């Protein structure tokens, strides 16, 4: 016999440390005993010849770093301590189980039940897809790693207010809630993942522009035609599309931009916000999120009952199960029960987000060399500025938001960007519950109108960027992501456009800043795409119906399937793709 010994002051006896090894295909928790300040595992060396790789697991959380590999000898002690072993940070996935979650999201642990569709992830793609499939009579299971964090978009909650400062604060709680379940060779990516019911749909700004025909040039023809004919209109209805409330200030902002930039179309920025109800006294619905959507399903009282998806929260998907090239189920780790569970379905859809979906496909051994490759976030250039009270474009308590791009597809390919101008950005979709806070903000910022100009640039996928595994399911992935290259001529052009707009407005820098455009941090607005790209067989991971090439019933539906990184914010396009996939899977046309 040989022993593996883990001397620890951090992993105390009321926690559970186990060992998993390559010989059991990482599936079996091997128990030990806690004795004299160490976890001790006694094993038979004859079962682990000629060598074995293993990892320690703390309460379901795998140790970080490389696997440990030994060639075990009888009577030998293999010793490790807290300096050698570190675990994925506890709490990376919030595993609370409060009363509301227990009341409305009771899990179903029946491993013999066969669902029509298993949807992994409840964000913008997975949540909309599951809702649509359920409405169509499909028996749907949603598997979500996170808990019920908030039952609604954070814009509908009290917000962090930065009194007197530039801050749109519409999803300002995101830095407190995001998880970075990845490691990097170079720290160039500042994004994160949302492990909770609703995913990132709880934390987004609501801007839903359409992609132009030029942005869709390399997309599958059937997808492009669908989006430009009916897809975007259906998605806008789903997201409760609105524009800024009609105002003289909004009109004047568009008129100004038209005079400065006559070669652009200047549109009311489309947003997924229900500003008004069906009667004058109706209470607005606020910002769209799939947490709202899925919770509302459960609160509908009707006869006969409205079908709703089954939702198993706190279930981390570990791998997809196959019968040859047919997906038959999903193996999960129940983070509350701390046990593995398996669920079965006739189709499986991966909707975990660009990073996690690639991770799950790699863990599951899905056969395609492009999985994880090409992850790209489009370049974003921006600056904040102020308009003094004397400017004809200033307003102390109003806001305007305009989305601009070149007139024609023929020209815009040479000008691959969208421009968004916000005047009075601290009031755009702002929320001040306490009027004293609003008074303080107005007094502190003085007579200045706080503003922003943003350029979002389209880009091809960067082939050297990659998501790759570092170990078993609980280990974070390794992420390599660099900026997409942009031609100097395009950068010089947006700088010139920005300078013209700012000069025409009479813009002034905000204290401590300049009017120069700055390149945003990668991942800052969660627009990364491309790890499961759409494309022809051999050139893509999924086909035009979002089905994995070579697999009968395995699909993906999140930003990972985008074959390019568009200038347009991706949410409207993703929802349109989810609606199309729901039609495909349910057989409804």
GROMACS .gro file of C-alpha atoms in nm, residues 282-549:
model
  268
  282UNK     CA    1  -4.951   5.108  -1.569
  283UNK     CA    2  -4.614   5.054  -1.405
  284UNK     CA    3  -4.325   5.012  -1.653
  285UNK     CA    4  -4.173   4.668  -1.689
  286UNK     CA    5  -3.815   4.793  -1.666
  287UNK     CA    6  -3.513   4.630  -1.828
  288UNK     CA    7  -3.550   4.289  -1.993
  289UNK     CA    8  -3.387   3.986  -1.830
  290UNK     CA    9  -3.451   3.614  -1.860
  291UNK     CA   10  -3.470   3.590  -1.480
  292UNK     CA   11  -3.785   3.805  -1.507
  293UNK     CA   12  -3.908   3.598  -1.800
  294UNK     CA   13  -3.864   3.262  -1.628
  295UNK     CA   14  -3.998   3.377  -1.292
  296UNK     CA   15  -4.307   3.527  -1.455
  297UNK     CA   16  -4.375   3.187  -1.617
  298UNK     CA   17  -4.405   3.045  -1.266
  299UNK     CA   18  -4.639   3.315  -1.140
  300UNK     CA   19  -4.902   3.281  -1.414
  301UNK     CA   20  -5.230   3.139  -1.285
  302UNK     CA   21  -5.435   2.984  -1.565
  303UNK     CA   22  -5.666   2.694  -1.638
  304UNK     CA   23  -5.530   2.477  -1.786
  305UNK     CA   24  -5.190   2.550  -1.630
  306UNK     CA   25  -4.928   2.720  -1.849
  307UNK     CA   26  -4.637   2.482  -1.925
  308UNK     CA   27  -4.309   2.598  -1.773
  309UNK     CA   28  -3.953   2.466  -1.797
  310UNK     CA   29  -3.810   2.265  -1.510
  311UNK     CA   30  -3.516   2.462  -1.369
  312UNK     CA   31  -3.243   2.294  -1.166
  313UNK     CA   32  -3.032   2.569  -1.011
  314UNK     CA   33  -2.685   2.516  -0.860
  315UNK     CA   34  -2.613   2.239  -1.108
  316UNK     CA   35  -2.272   2.273  -1.275
  317UNK     CA   36  -2.271   2.082  -1.604
  318UNK     CA   37  -1.958   1.866  -1.620
  319UNK     CA   38  -1.998   1.681  -1.948
  320UNK     CA   39  -2.249   1.590  -2.215
  321UNK     CA   40  -2.321   1.217  -2.243
  322UNK     CA   41  -2.334   1.046  -2.581
  323UNK     CA   42  -2.446   0.727  -2.744
  324UNK     CA   43  -2.198   0.741  -3.028
  325UNK     CA   44  -2.286   1.069  -3.208
  326UNK     CA   45  -2.615   1.123  -3.031
  327UNK     CA   46  -2.639   1.333  -2.713
  328UNK     CA   47  -2.843   1.145  -2.453
  329UNK     CA   48  -2.795   1.349  -2.136
  330UNK     CA   49  -2.587   1.574  -1.916
  331UNK     CA   50  -2.376   1.485  -1.614
  332UNK     CA   51  -2.384   1.761  -1.349
  333UNK     CA   52  -2.245   1.833  -1.008
  334UNK     CA   53  -2.516   1.943  -0.765
  335UNK     CA   54  -2.341   2.221  -0.575
  336UNK     CA   55  -2.600   2.216  -0.295
  337UNK     CA   56  -2.627   1.841  -0.250
  338UNK     CA   57  -2.257   1.792  -0.335
  339UNK     CA   58  -2.336   1.487  -0.546
  340UNK     CA   59  -2.319   1.410  -0.915
  341UNK     CA   60  -2.649   1.383  -1.099
  342UNK     CA   61  -2.738   1.280  -1.452
  343UNK     CA   62  -3.032   1.402  -1.661
  344UNK     CA   63  -3.151   1.270  -1.997
  345UNK     CA   64  -3.296   1.441  -2.300
  346UNK     CA   65  -3.374   1.391  -2.668
  347UNK     CA   66  -3.181   1.707  -2.756
  348UNK     CA   67  -2.919   1.909  -2.568
  349UNK     CA   68  -2.847   2.281  -2.620
  350UNK     CA   69  -2.533   2.442  -2.479
  351UNK     CA   70  -2.604   2.804  -2.374
  352UNK     CA   71  -2.335   2.867  -2.112
  353UNK     CA   72  -2.171   3.170  -2.270
  354UNK     CA   73  -1.875   3.204  -2.502
  355UNK     CA   74  -1.617   3.080  -2.249
  356UNK     CA   75  -1.812   2.817  -2.056
  357UNK     CA   76  -1.979   2.663  -2.363
  358UNK     CA   77  -1.640   2.601  -2.518
  359UNK     CA   78  -1.519   2.454  -2.188
  360UNK     CA   79  -1.814   2.214  -2.169
  361UNK     CA   80  -1.769   2.103  -2.530
  362UNK     CA   81  -1.399   2.035  -2.466
  363UNK     CA   82  -1.470   1.847  -2.142
  364UNK     CA   83  -1.727   1.638  -2.329
  365UNK     CA   84  -1.479   1.539  -2.600
  366UNK     CA   85  -1.686   1.693  -2.881
  367UNK     CA   86  -1.491   1.626  -3.198
  368UNK     CA   87  -1.401   1.952  -3.371
  369UNK     CA   88  -1.057   2.119  -3.373
  370UNK     CA   89  -1.211   2.470  -3.386
  371UNK     CA   90  -1.377   2.446  -3.043
  372UNK     CA   91  -1.242   2.722  -2.819
  373UNK     CA   92  -1.045   2.889  -3.096
  374UNK     CA   93  -1.099   3.241  -3.223
  375UNK     CA   94  -1.257   3.400  -2.914
  376UNK     CA   95  -1.281   3.770  -3.001
  377UNK     CA   96  -1.415   4.086  -2.843
  378UNK     CA   97  -1.471   4.375  -3.081
  379UNK     CA   98  -1.260   4.687  -3.023
  380UNK     CA   99  -1.440   4.972  -2.849
  381UNK     CA  100  -1.304   5.328  -2.843
  382UNK     CA  101  -1.467   5.587  -2.619
  383UNK     CA  102  -1.432   5.908  -2.425
  384UNK     CA  103  -1.636   6.087  -2.160
  385UNK     CA  104  -1.687   6.461  -2.177
  386UNK     CA  105  -1.889   6.749  -2.034
  387UNK     CA  106  -2.093   7.030  -2.184
  388UNK     CA  107  -2.093   7.355  -1.987
  389UNK     CA  108  -2.417   7.532  -1.912
  390UNK     CA  109  -2.350   7.787  -2.186
  391UNK     CA  110  -2.346   7.523  -2.460
  392UNK     CA  111  -2.662   7.519  -2.675
  393UNK     CA  112  -2.649   7.140  -2.653
  394UNK     CA  113  -2.641   7.122  -2.272
  395UNK     CA  114  -2.934   7.023  -2.051
  396UNK     CA  115  -2.930   7.000  -1.674
  397UNK     CA  116  -3.193   6.729  -1.637
  398UNK     CA  117  -3.250   6.566  -1.977
  399UNK     CA  118  -3.080   6.299  -2.185
  400UNK     CA  119  -3.045   6.190  -2.547
  401UNK     CA  120  -2.905   5.871  -2.697
  402UNK     CA  121  -2.832   5.839  -3.069
  403UNK     CA  122  -2.692   5.542  -3.264
  404UNK     CA  123  -2.519   5.633  -3.593
  405UNK     CA  124  -2.364   5.446  -3.886
  406UNK     CA  125  -2.287   5.507  -4.252
  407UNK     CA  126  -2.582   5.525  -4.494
  408UNK     CA  127  -2.520   5.233  -4.730
  409UNK     CA  128  -2.384   4.882  -4.700
  410UNK     CA  129  -2.164   4.951  -5.002
  411UNK     CA  130  -1.984   5.227  -4.814
  412UNK     CA  131  -1.996   5.100  -4.459
  413UNK     CA  132  -1.766   4.805  -4.530
  414UNK     CA  133  -1.495   5.071  -4.552
  415UNK     CA  134  -1.619   5.231  -4.229
  416UNK     CA  135  -1.683   4.925  -4.008
  417UNK     CA  136  -1.819   5.081  -3.694
  418UNK     CA  137  -2.121   5.211  -3.508
  419UNK     CA  138  -2.112   5.534  -3.310
  420UNK     CA  139  -2.325   5.593  -3.000
  421UNK     CA  140  -2.356   5.944  -2.857
  422UNK     CA  141  -2.514   5.996  -2.516
  423UNK     CA  142  -2.584   6.343  -2.383
  424UNK     CA  143  -2.683   6.358  -2.018
  425UNK     CA  144  -2.562   6.001  -1.981
  426UNK     CA  145  -2.609   6.010  -1.602
  427UNK     CA  146  -2.983   6.046  -1.665
  428UNK     CA  147  -3.013   5.801  -1.953
  429UNK     CA  148  -3.219   5.518  -1.803
  430UNK     CA  149  -3.118   5.660  -1.466
  431UNK     CA  150  -3.292   5.579  -1.140
  432UNK     CA  151  -3.297   5.791  -0.825
  433UNK     CA  152  -3.530   5.641  -0.565
  434UNK     CA  153  -3.447   5.899  -0.301
  435UNK     CA  154  -3.497   6.257  -0.428
  436UNK     CA  155  -3.227   6.368  -0.185
  437UNK     CA  156  -2.974   6.162  -0.384
  438UNK     CA  157  -3.082   6.333  -0.706
  439UNK     CA  158  -3.047   6.673  -0.540
  440UNK     CA  159  -2.697   6.585  -0.415
  441UNK     CA  160  -2.597   6.467  -0.763
  442UNK     CA  161  -2.719   6.786  -0.931
  443UNK     CA  162  -2.549   7.006  -0.674
  444UNK     CA  163  -2.217   6.819  -0.690
  445UNK     CA  164  -2.182   6.795  -1.067
  446UNK     CA  165  -2.277   7.162  -1.107
  447UNK     CA  166  -2.397   7.308  -1.435
  448UNK     CA  167  -2.232   7.047  -1.657
  449UNK     CA  168  -2.404   6.793  -1.881
  450UNK     CA  169  -2.214   6.461  -1.856
  451UNK     CA  170  -2.176   6.280  -2.188
  452UNK     CA  171  -2.012   5.992  -2.372
  453UNK     CA  172  -1.916   5.902  -2.729
  454UNK     CA  173  -1.848   5.536  -2.814
  455UNK     CA  174  -1.726   5.366  -3.132
  456UNK     CA  175  -1.790   4.991  -3.164
  457UNK     CA  176  -1.586   4.830  -3.441
  458UNK     CA  177  -1.653   4.509  -3.631
  459UNK     CA  178  -1.374   4.250  -3.650
  460UNK     CA  179  -1.299   3.905  -3.783
  461UNK     CA  180  -1.225   3.631  -3.532
  462UNK     CA  181  -0.866   3.632  -3.407
  463UNK     CA  182  -0.754   3.277  -3.479
  464UNK     CA  183  -0.471   3.272  -3.224
  465UNK     CA  184  -0.709   3.352  -2.939
  466UNK     CA  185  -0.820   3.042  -2.752
  467UNK     CA  186  -1.006   2.888  -2.459
  468UNK     CA  187  -0.836   2.568  -2.337
  469UNK     CA  188  -0.872   2.327  -2.046
  470UNK     CA  189  -0.641   2.324  -1.745
  471UNK     CA  190  -0.782   2.017  -1.575
  472UNK     CA  191  -1.106   1.852  -1.460
  473UNK     CA  192  -1.448   2.024  -1.470
  474UNK     CA  193  -1.411   2.248  -1.164
  475UNK     CA  194  -1.074   2.383  -1.277
  476UNK     CA  195  -1.083   2.723  -1.450
  477UNK     CA  196  -1.006   2.736  -1.820
  478UNK     CA  197  -0.701   2.906  -1.964
  479UNK     CA  198  -0.786   3.209  -2.172
  480UNK     CA  199  -0.574   3.371  -2.439
  481UNK     CA  200  -0.738   3.677  -2.593
  482UNK     CA  201  -0.572   3.970  -2.761
  483UNK     CA  202  -0.725   4.271  -2.935
  484UNK     CA  203  -0.847   4.226  -3.291
  485UNK     CA  204  -0.630   4.423  -3.535
  486UNK     CA  205  -0.789   4.736  -3.677
  487UNK     CA  206  -0.650   4.927  -3.975
  488UNK     CA  207  -0.478   5.254  -3.887
  489UNK     CA  208  -0.699   5.428  -4.143
  490UNK     CA  209  -1.011   5.325  -3.948
  491UNK     CA  210  -0.866   5.437  -3.615
  492UNK     CA  211  -0.763   5.771  -3.766
  493UNK     CA  212  -1.112   5.809  -3.910
  494UNK     CA  213  -1.296   5.754  -3.583
  495UNK     CA  214  -1.060   5.996  -3.410
  496UNK     CA  215  -1.143   6.256  -3.673
  497UNK     CA  216  -1.518   6.189  -3.643
  498UNK     CA  217  -1.496   6.214  -3.264
  499UNK     CA  218  -1.301   6.540  -3.279
  500UNK     CA  219  -1.558   6.693  -3.517
  501UNK     CA  220  -1.852   6.593  -3.297
  502UNK     CA  221  -1.685   6.712  -2.975
  503UNK     CA  222  -1.579   7.041  -3.131
  504UNK     CA  223  -1.930   7.101  -3.264
  505UNK     CA  224  -2.078   7.034  -2.920
  506UNK     CA  225  -1.828   7.255  -2.742
  507UNK     CA  226  -1.717   6.960  -2.531
  508UNK     CA  227  -1.483   6.997  -2.237
  509UNK     CA  228  -1.284   6.722  -2.065
  510UNK     CA  229  -1.410   6.589  -1.734
  511UNK     CA  230  -1.170   6.667  -1.450
  512UNK     CA  231  -0.861   6.447  -1.464
  513UNK     CA  232  -0.934   6.321  -1.816
  514UNK     CA  233  -0.884   6.429  -2.178
  515UNK     CA  234  -1.103   6.428  -2.488
  516UNK     CA  235  -0.881   6.172  -2.659
  517UNK     CA  236  -1.043   5.840  -2.750
  518UNK     CA  237  -0.937   5.546  -2.532
  519UNK     CA  238  -0.938   5.176  -2.619
  520UNK     CA  239  -1.173   4.991  -2.381
  521UNK     CA  240  -1.055   4.690  -2.186
  522UNK     CA  241  -1.134   4.358  -2.354
  523UNK     CA  242  -1.443   4.203  -2.197
  524UNK     CA  243  -1.563   4.531  -2.050
  525UNK     CA  244  -1.913   4.493  -2.198
  526UNK     CA  245  -1.927   4.112  -2.245
  527UNK     CA  246  -1.944   4.103  -2.625
  528UNK     CA  247  -1.691   3.821  -2.670
  529UNK     CA  248  -1.789   3.572  -2.942
  530UNK     CA  249  -1.666   3.293  -3.164
  531UNK     CA  250  -1.559   2.982  -2.969
  532UNK     CA  251  -1.828   2.762  -3.134
  533UNK     CA  252  -1.854   2.954  -3.460
  534UNK     CA  253  -2.118   2.895  -3.727
  535UNK     CA  254  -1.986   2.787  -4.064
  536UNK     CA  255  -1.972   2.522  -4.331
  537UNK     CA  256  -1.856   2.174  -4.235
  538UNK     CA  257  -1.484   2.192  -4.169
  539UNK     CA  258  -1.495   2.571  -4.131
  540UNK     CA  259  -1.735   2.591  -3.838
  541UNK     CA  260  -1.829   2.414  -3.515
  542UNK     CA  261  -2.206   2.445  -3.566
  543UNK     CA  262  -2.413   2.462  -3.883
  544UNK     CA  263  -2.674   2.720  -3.986
  545UNK     CA  264  -2.925   2.557  -3.749
  546UNK     CA  265  -2.674   2.582  -3.461
  547UNK     CA  266  -2.629   2.203  -3.457
  548UNK     CA  267  -2.280   2.072  -3.390
  549UNK     CA  268  -2.134   1.924  -3.706
   0.00000   0.00000   0.00000
